[in-house]
Each structure stands twice: as structure tokens, then as C-alpha cells.
Amino acid sequence: MNVAGLAPTPDTGHELRAEIRRTSQNARARRVLVSRVMMTLCAVAITLAAVPLVMLIFELLQKGIPVLDTTFFLKEPQSPTLLSPNATGGVSNAIIGTLALSIYASIMAIPVGVLAGIYLAESDSKLASVLRIVSQTMAGAPSILMGLFAFSFIIQDLHIGFSALAGSFALAVLMLPVIAISTEISVRNVPQTLREAGLALGAKPHKISLKVVLPTALSGIVTGVILAISRAIGETAPVMLVIAGGYTDSWKPLDPVSALPLTIFMNAKSEWPSLRAQTWGIALVLVAFVFVLSLTARIWASRKQKVGN
Amino acid sequence: MSELVESETSPLGQPRSGGPVAMRLENVAVSFNGRTAVRDATFDVTKNRVTSLIGPSGSGKTTLLRALNRLHDLTPGAKVSGRILLEGTDIYRGNITVTELRSRVGMVFQRPNPFPTMTIYENAVSGLRFNGIKKKAILDEAAESSLRAAALWDSVSSRLKVTAGQLSGGEQQRLCIARALALDPEVLLMDEPTSALDPIATLHIENLMTTLKSRVTIIIVTHNMQQAARISDDCAFLLMGEDRAGELIEFDATEKIFNNPADSRTLDYTLGRFG
């Protein structure tokens, strides 16, 4: 369209546009090829990653399910003899032991860990930054260290003896930094605008922490706690030095107890095939515990997202 | 206080409308770690009027607004100088606690920020609960009256127990207004309250402000000049100076600011020549 008084402009862009079209067609062909190659590589990688996992689950189910019966869940263990080589008894002591250990460890670790996490999130002090480094280091420390510490502190220094208490102490030390760090992150993730809204309504800072920040961060905190418990449940190293692997069912904190991962460790090196077969059942129960816990954690985490918008 | 009401012009020469003064700003400046963000703000906010703060980005509108209920208190390195008087009481040095100040000077933020874990009802009465009020009768009444005042009651009265996140953006912002109104404040500060909302929700909030000013004095920061022209009675124009600090260029009745301003920069801005 020409406006009166203006000379028509020659269409110099024509050749350029044709050139762009040619180049972009070539480029597109190349992109499609690269894309196909990469997608294939991705598929191969996924398969490589999934194969061992699927094999493991298959073997776990195949060998684990046959040994699961009421004796397995409800009876204390027995030693097989030459006359009755299949009399293994059950693992009720280890199931109860694992539950007791995680309950006592949670009672010790959750209050301290959550409060420490809140402190880390709300404070800018030197102490807080030191504590942050300590808990990050502790979270990455090998878990046998916690067992060694519990052994020297609870058993040698306090003379309490091999017990559920000593084991849960070791697990609590293991859980503590995980809970503190996840609490800190959840509290920090509460938007500043919510704190300001509280301030602007005349709320004192401690009220804002209690009534606004904590409820908003709660689902994240709970998720972190559950993940810490599920990590502790599967640990062998920290408990094997201090719980003595008791053969009887006991919820008492001062009694020697056993734990599922420890029983796997003991049975797997047994000369009795019946005990070695039992380890698959124990492993299956342990995986089921952890699976239920992580599922719960996932549900809590998705709840958080719903609240978050 | 009576002296404030009777004086014809404010002591520092800025013209004013002549009504009773809700808040008086005298040479207010805010700095962060020694860097001045806004300075020389001197004007009177008249009761039961809407006063708008306009100006381009970086002119210190929001910074100035947040000084009016001491929201800078918790920012490390922030310093507010000059005097801000609420009904004659210096809010930084006078006989008034931060908590009391904030219950008398409410605030609505740029983005709707209802408490996500609380229900609509709990949000509406949250300010009262923060201040220690527990009697259910008082809370119930405050919830209904503040939600009515924020024009939200009719649409939420049947679902007071659902969480605030389920409301639309505009409804959430009205809930935030209700939350502030529940404390029966004298002044309501609004920091670009419609910038995150669609035009219909914006219209609702603007109408609401016009209704509300009989009950509460409103100070609003806005980027939107049409909005300032539509809803405000008085208008402060701020501009970033050469040292990057915002300063008050002109304060007057909105009509005068938009039609016949004293400063040529005000005219350039309201005509859209910059900013």
C-alpha cells in the first residue's frame, strides 16, 4: 500500500527471505536427525537403568513371597538343627525391634531436628552458620560413625548396655541433620509476603512463626521427617554395634533387640540354606516398610503443592 | 491534634484540601545502608479521601508507603527519618507500639497473599486473633462485617470453611482487604493492589475503594495513571532524582495534578511523555 507522495519501495527483502527459507529447511532436517538419535540414546539409557531394578524387584518377590507365613511374622527365631534343618522360626523380634528403634529414634530426633531447622532458617547468627555446616557434613557422614559414637557414648561412657536405646540413639543422630536441613528448607520456602502480611496485621514475630510460617511449612517438614525415618529403617551399620541382636520380642528400651537389616546381614552368612532363604522374606518386608513410608512422603509433598498455590 | 485540623496549609508549604488530617508526613526520607531511596516527602493525607502515590519505577512510592506502618523495621540497614504523624502522634518516636500502629494502619499488598493454610473465615479474623481476641461472637461478627465491607460476603458466606487458595485472584485480594478491615483501621495502605489482577477484578477493587473511603482513609500506590485519576482525591507525584533517590515533586488534589500541575515534570509524566 502506497501512501500518496511516497515513492514505492523496491522489494529488496525478497531474496533474503528465500535464502532464510532454504537455510531453515536444511537446518530442520539436521535437527530432526539429531533429535531421533538422541531419543534413541535416551531410551537405551532408561532401559539400562531399569533392567537391574526390575530384576531386583522380580527376584525379591519370587524368593521373598514363599517364605512369608504366619510363623515368619509372629514367631521368634529358632536355630535349625541337623534333625530339623528348616526350623528357622520367625523374625517377629526383628520386626518389633525395627519398629521400636524407629519410634524411639523419632521421639529423640524429630523435636530436636525440627527446632534446629527452624533456628537455622530464622537466624543469621554465626552459630547458625556453623550449625548449618555441621549438619550438612553430618548428613553426608558414613552411618557406621553414628554406631561407633553410640557405642562409645551410650555403652562405654554411660554403661547403659547393648539395647534398643543405644540403637535408636545412633539412628536419631543419623536422622537429626536430615530433619534439620529439610525443615530449614521448608521454612525458608515460606514466601516473605506471608510474613509481611502477618506483620502488617500487628502480629508479633513469634506468633507469625507459630501461626503462619510453621503451618505453611508443615507438609515439607513432615515429608523430610518421613524420608529420614525411612532412611534410618534400612540402616544396618549404625545399629549392629550397639543392639546386640536380641532373639526375643521386646519393646523395652533397655532390652537388646534385633532389626530387619541386621537380621539380613546375620542370616545371609549362615551355613543353613533355610536361614539364607529367609533373608529374602526379610528384605521384602523391609522394602515394603520403606515403600509405604516414601509413598506417605509423596502424598504429603503433593498436598504441599495444593496448598502452595 | 486540633491544631492540625484547623491549620489552612501544612507547615511546609504543600497545599492540602483543608479536611481533617489522618496522616502527616514531614520531610520523610528512607535510606538503606546509607543509600537514600526516597526523600523530602512532605504532605498531609486527608481523612476519608483516597490519596494516590504515582511515579515511574524507582521513584520510591512503595518504599514511602511501607514507612507508614513501619514495615521497614525488620529490614537490616533501613532508616526512616523525618516525622510521620498519625492523628498527631509520631509513629516512630511517639507513644504508640508497632502492634497498635499496624492495627490502626492496615496494609494490602501487590500480590494477593492470604494465609494458604487458613480457611476464608480464619483469614478474615487472623488479625484479631494475632492481637489476642478469642471470643467467638466477636470473631464471627468481625468476619461477616469485614467480608461484607470487602464485597465478598455474598460469594463466600456458604464456604467460609474452605482454604483461601481456592478463591480466584480477585477474590483473594478482596479477602486480604477484608482481613485488614477486620481490625477496623483508620488508614488502609494499598501497594499496587490491582497490578496482579485482570480488568474485571480491578474494577471491583476500584469500586470498593470508592465505597470504603467513608469508613477508612486510603493511601494507594499505583503504576496506573488512569487508576489514580479515576479513584484518588489527592495525588503525590514522585520522581527519581539524579542521585537515584526518589523525591516528592508535587502533591495536590488529583484533578489539579492531572489538569494543571505546578511542575512541568508532572505534566510530562501524566501525559505519558516518559515513565
CSV table of N, CA, C and O in Angstrom, one decimal, chain A residues 24 89 92 94 100-101 116 121 125 137 142 144 146 192 198 202 241 244 258 271 276 300 306 309:
chain,number,residue,atom,x,y,z
A,24,SER,N,16.7,-22.6,6.6
A,24,SER,CA,16.0,-23.2,7.7
A,24,SER,C,15.5,-24.6,7.4
A,24,SER,O,15.4,-25.4,8.3
A,89,GLY,N,12.1,-70.7,62.7
A,89,GLY,CA,11.3,-69.8,63.4
A,89,GLY,C,10.9,-68.6,62.6
A,89,GLY,O,11.0,-68.6,61.4
A,92,SER,N,9.8,-62.1,64.2
A,92,SER,CA,9.0,-61.2,64.9
A,92,SER,C,9.9,-60.3,65.8
A,92,SER,O,9.6,-59.1,66.0
A,94,ALA,N,12.8,-59.1,65.0
A,94,ALA,CA,13.4,-58.1,64.2
A,94,ALA,C,12.4,-57.0,63.8
A,94,ALA,O,12.6,-55.9,63.7
A,100,ALA,N,10.4,-50.6,67.1
A,100,ALA,CA,10.8,-49.9,68.4
A,100,ALA,C,11.9,-48.9,68.1
A,100,ALA,O,11.9,-47.8,68.6
A,101,LEU,N,12.9,-49.4,67.4
A,101,LEU,CA,14.1,-48.5,67.1
A,101,LEU,C,13.6,-47.2,66.4
A,101,LEU,O,14.0,-46.1,66.8
A,116,ALA,N,15.8,-27.2,65.5
A,116,ALA,CA,17.1,-26.8,65.0
A,116,ALA,C,16.9,-26.2,63.6
A,116,ALA,O,17.5,-25.2,63.2
A,121,ALA,N,16.7,-21.6,59.9
A,121,ALA,CA,16.0,-20.8,58.9
A,121,ALA,C,15.8,-19.4,59.3
A,121,ALA,O,15.9,-18.4,58.5
A,125,SER,N,22.8,-15.7,62.7
A,125,SER,CA,23.9,-15.6,63.6
A,125,SER,C,25.1,-16.5,63.1
A,125,SER,O,24.9,-17.4,62.3
A,137,THR,N,27.6,-31.6,56.9
A,137,THR,CA,28.6,-32.6,57.0
A,137,THR,C,28.1,-33.9,57.6
A,137,THR,O,28.4,-35.0,57.0
A,142,PRO,N,29.4,-41.2,56.8
A,142,PRO,CA,29.1,-42.6,56.8
A,142,PRO,C,28.4,-43.1,58.0
A,142,PRO,O,28.7,-42.7,59.2
A,144,ILE,N,28.2,-45.7,59.8
A,144,ILE,CA,28.8,-46.5,60.8
A,144,ILE,C,29.4,-45.6,61.9
A,144,ILE,O,29.5,-46.0,63.1
A,146,MET,N,27.9,-43.2,63.3
A,146,MET,CA,26.9,-43.0,64.3
A,146,MET,C,26.9,-44.2,65.3
A,146,MET,O,26.7,-44.0,66.5
A,192,GLN,N,8.1,-14.6,51.8
A,192,GLN,CA,8.3,-13.5,52.6
A,192,GLN,C,7.0,-12.7,52.7
A,192,GLN,O,6.7,-12.1,53.8
A,198,GLY,N,1.4,-11.0,58.0
A,198,GLY,CA,1.3,-11.2,59.4
A,198,GLY,C,1.7,-9.9,60.2
A,198,GLY,O,1.0,-9.4,61.0
A,202,GLY,N,-0.3,-6.7,62.7
A,202,GLY,CA,0.1,-6.4,64.1
A,202,GLY,C,0.5,-7.7,64.8
A,202,GLY,O,0.5,-7.7,66.0
A,241,LEU,N,26.5,-52.4,65.9
A,241,LEU,CA,27.5,-52.3,67.0
A,241,LEU,C,26.8,-52.3,68.4
A,241,LEU,O,27.5,-52.6,69.4
A,244,ALA,N,22.9,-55.6,69.9
A,244,ALA,CA,23.2,-57.0,70.3
A,244,ALA,C,22.4,-58.1,69.7
A,244,ALA,O,22.5,-59.2,70.0
A,258,SER,N,16.6,-56.8,68.0
A,258,SER,CA,17.2,-57.0,66.7
A,258,SER,C,16.6,-56.0,65.7
A,258,SER,O,15.7,-55.2,66.1
A,271,GLU,N,25.3,-70.9,57.6
A,271,GLU,CA,25.5,-72.1,56.8
A,271,GLU,C,24.3,-72.8,56.5
A,271,GLU,O,24.2,-73.8,55.7
A,276,ARG,N,19.3,-68.7,55.0
A,276,ARG,CA,19.6,-67.9,53.8
A,276,ARG,C,18.4,-67.6,53.0
A,276,ARG,O,18.2,-66.5,52.5
A,300,TRP,N,2.2,-36.4,51.2
A,300,TRP,CA,2.4,-35.2,51.9
A,300,TRP,C,2.9,-34.1,51.0
A,300,TRP,O,2.5,-32.9,51.1
A,306,LYS,N,-0.6,-28.4,46.6
A,306,LYS,CA,-2.0,-27.9,46.5
A,306,LYS,C,-2.2,-26.7,47.4
A,306,LYS,O,-2.8,-25.7,47.0
A,309,ASN,N,-0.4,-23.1,46.0
A,309,ASN,CA,-0.9,-22.1,45.0
A,309,ASN,C,-1.9,-21.2,45.7
A,309,ASN,O,-2.8,-20.7,45.3
